Coordinates of C-alpha atoms in Angstrom, one line a residue:
P8 CA 211.6 107.3 21.6
T9 CA 214.3 109.0 19.4
F10 CA 216.8 111.4 20.9
W11 CA 215.6 114.2 18.7
G12 CA 211.9 113.4 19.9
V13 CA 213.2 113.6 23.6
A14 CA 215.0 117.1 22.7
S15 CA 212.0 118.3 21.1
A16 CA 209.5 117.4 24.0
Q17 CA 211.8 119.5 26.2
G18 CA 211.3 122.6 24.1
R19 CA 214.5 122.3 22.1
R20 CA 214.7 123.6 18.3
V21 CA 215.9 120.4 16.3
A22 CA 216.5 119.5 12.7
V23 CA 216.9 115.9 11.7
V24 CA 218.0 115.0 8.2
D25 CA 218.3 111.5 6.8
I26 CA 218.5 109.3 9.8
P27 CA 218.5 105.8 8.5
H28 CA 215.5 103.6 9.0
T29 CA 213.3 106.4 11.0
P30 CA 210.1 107.6 9.3
V31 CA 209.4 111.4 9.3
S32 CA 208.4 112.6 12.8
A33 CA 204.7 113.2 13.3
S34 CA 205.4 116.4 15.3
L35 CA 208.7 118.1 16.2
N36 CA 209.7 121.5 17.5
G37 CA 211.8 122.1 14.2
V38 CA 212.1 120.2 10.9
H39 CA 212.7 116.5 9.7
V40 CA 213.6 115.4 6.3
A41 CA 213.4 111.6 5.8
D42 CA 214.6 109.3 3.1
Y43 CA 216.0 112.1 0.8
G44 CA 219.2 110.5 0.2
L45 CA 219.9 107.2 2.0
H46 CA 221.0 103.6 1.3
D47 CA 218.0 102.2 2.6
C48 CA 214.7 104.3 2.0
H49 CA 212.0 102.3 3.9
F50 CA 209.3 104.8 4.3
G51 CA 209.5 107.1 1.5
A52 CA 210.7 110.5 1.2
A53 CA 208.9 112.9 3.3
S54 CA 209.5 116.0 5.7
L55 CA 208.0 117.7 8.5
P56 CA 206.7 120.4 7.5
P57 CA 205.4 118.5 4.8
A58 CA 206.2 121.3 2.0
L59 CA 209.8 121.4 3.2
L60 CA 211.1 118.3 1.3
G61 CA 209.5 119.7 -2.1
E62 CA 211.0 123.0 -1.3
L63 CA 214.4 121.7 -0.7
T64 CA 214.2 119.5 -3.6
A65 CA 213.2 122.3 -5.8
H66 CA 216.3 124.6 -4.8
H67 CA 219.1 121.8 -4.3
G68 CA 217.8 118.9 -6.7
A69 CA 216.7 115.4 -6.1
Y70 CA 219.1 113.1 -4.8
T71 CA 221.1 111.4 -7.6
V72 CA 221.2 107.7 -6.2
P73 CA 217.7 106.3 -5.7
S74 CA 219.3 103.0 -4.7
C75 CA 222.9 102.0 -5.0
D76 CA 221.5 98.2 -5.6
H77 CA 220.0 99.0 -8.9
Y78 CA 223.2 100.1 -10.8
G79 CA 224.3 96.6 -12.1
G80 CA 227.6 95.9 -10.4
T81 CA 229.8 96.2 -13.6
A82 CA 232.8 98.6 -14.0
D83 CA 230.8 100.8 -16.2
T84 CA 227.8 100.9 -14.0
N85 CA 230.0 101.4 -10.9
L86 CA 231.8 104.3 -12.6
R87 CA 228.5 105.8 -13.0
L88 CA 227.5 104.9 -9.4
L89 CA 230.6 106.6 -8.2
D90 CA 229.8 109.8 -10.1
D91 CA 226.1 109.8 -8.9
L92 CA 227.3 109.5 -5.1
L93 CA 229.7 112.3 -5.4
A94 CA 227.1 114.3 -7.0
G95 CA 224.4 113.3 -4.5
L96 CA 226.8 114.2 -1.8
E97 CA 227.2 117.7 -2.9
R98 CA 223.5 118.2 -3.2
K99 CA 222.8 116.6 0.1
T100 CA 225.6 119.0 1.6
N101 CA 223.8 122.0 0.4
L102 CA 220.5 120.9 1.5
V103 CA 221.8 120.3 5.0
L104 CA 223.8 123.5 5.1
D105 CA 220.6 125.4 4.0
L106 CA 218.7 123.7 7.1
L107 CA 221.7 124.5 9.3
H108 CA 221.8 128.1 8.7
R109 CA 217.8 128.5 8.7
D110 CA 217.5 128.8 12.5
Q111 CA 219.5 128.5 16.0
W112 CA 219.3 124.8 16.3
D113 CA 219.7 123.0 19.8
L114 CA 220.1 119.9 18.0
F115 CA 221.0 119.1 14.4
A116 CA 221.4 115.5 13.5
C117 CA 222.3 114.4 10.0
A118 CA 223.5 111.2 8.4
F119 CA 225.3 110.4 5.1
S120 CA 225.4 107.0 3.6
E121 CA 227.6 107.6 0.4
S122 CA 230.3 105.4 2.3
H123 CA 228.0 102.5 2.7
C124 CA 227.2 102.4 -1.0
V125 CA 230.6 102.9 -2.3
G126 CA 231.7 100.0 0.1
H127 CA 229.0 97.7 -1.1
W128 CA 229.9 98.2 -4.7
C129 CA 233.5 99.5 -4.9
W130 CA 235.4 97.8 -2.1
H131 CA 236.8 95.0 -3.9
Y132 CA 238.5 97.4 -6.4
S133 CA 240.9 98.5 -3.6
D134 CA 241.3 95.1 -1.5
P135 CA 243.8 92.8 -3.4
S136 CA 242.7 90.2 -0.7
H137 CA 238.9 90.3 -2.1
W138 CA 237.9 87.6 -3.9
G139 CA 236.5 89.9 -6.7
Y140 CA 239.6 92.2 -6.9
E141 CA 240.2 93.5 -10.3
P142 CA 243.7 94.8 -10.7
D143 CA 243.1 96.2 -14.0
A144 CA 240.0 98.3 -13.1
P145 CA 239.8 102.0 -13.9
E146 CA 241.9 104.1 -11.5
A147 CA 238.7 105.8 -10.3
L148 CA 237.2 102.6 -9.3
R149 CA 240.5 101.5 -7.5
N150 CA 240.3 104.7 -5.7
A151 CA 236.5 105.0 -5.1
V152 CA 236.3 104.0 -1.3
A153 CA 239.1 106.4 -0.7
T154 CA 237.6 109.3 -2.7
V155 CA 234.1 109.1 -1.2
Y156 CA 235.5 108.8 2.4
A157 CA 237.8 111.8 1.6
R158 CA 234.9 113.8 0.3
L159 CA 232.7 112.8 3.3
D160 CA 235.7 113.7 5.8
A161 CA 235.7 117.4 4.1
V162 CA 231.8 117.5 4.5
V163 CA 231.9 116.7 8.2
G164 CA 234.9 119.2 8.8
R165 CA 232.6 121.7 7.0
L166 CA 229.5 121.0 8.8
V167 CA 231.3 121.1 12.3
A168 CA 232.9 124.6 11.2
E169 CA 229.6 126.1 10.0
A170 CA 227.6 124.6 13.1
D171 CA 229.9 126.6 15.5
A172 CA 228.4 124.1 18.1
T173 CA 229.3 123.7 21.6
S174 CA 229.3 119.9 21.3
T175 CA 229.8 117.6 18.2
I176 CA 229.2 114.0 17.9
V177 CA 230.4 112.1 14.7
L178 CA 229.1 108.7 14.7
A179 CA 230.3 106.0 12.1
S180 CA 227.8 103.1 12.0
H181 CA 229.6 99.7 11.5
G182 CA 232.3 100.1 9.1
M183 CA 232.9 98.5 5.8
A184 CA 234.9 95.2 4.8
P185 CA 234.2 92.3 2.5
Y186 CA 230.7 90.7 2.8
V187 CA 231.2 86.8 2.7
A188 CA 228.1 85.4 4.2
G189 CA 225.5 83.2 2.4

């Protein structure tokens, strides 16, 4: 059982957006958008009610990064990835705020994965101890991780302020660092 499913079963109004590794709920006292803009989209973009995702996408646009793993990993493609992550973050923020203001939610849960994607592909530009460090990389790439993190920080602050909630939980999953396993 999911925490939002438990809340819904108790009659609470819930909204869920892009919690990783979860399919869209079969039933819910509220709304659920799944796999709109995540690093790992396992189940395909969907929503409850089913027409909601199409409505939101028509209004806010499709997410700009279908998979950060398919950009190529060069400086040029990573610059494009950075631009697309920032544009996607803006679209997703607008989508989340749209849903936030549609109802009086008892529980509103959403996730953002831009920090994960930028960490995968741009960490080495900012870490001189990384084996792939490129000291002559464009400044935008050397600052990419910090840029995305700062933008996400601003988004979290905006969501918390606009939610005007009695309780807020912000969870960061597992952080980011050089991946050196086989």
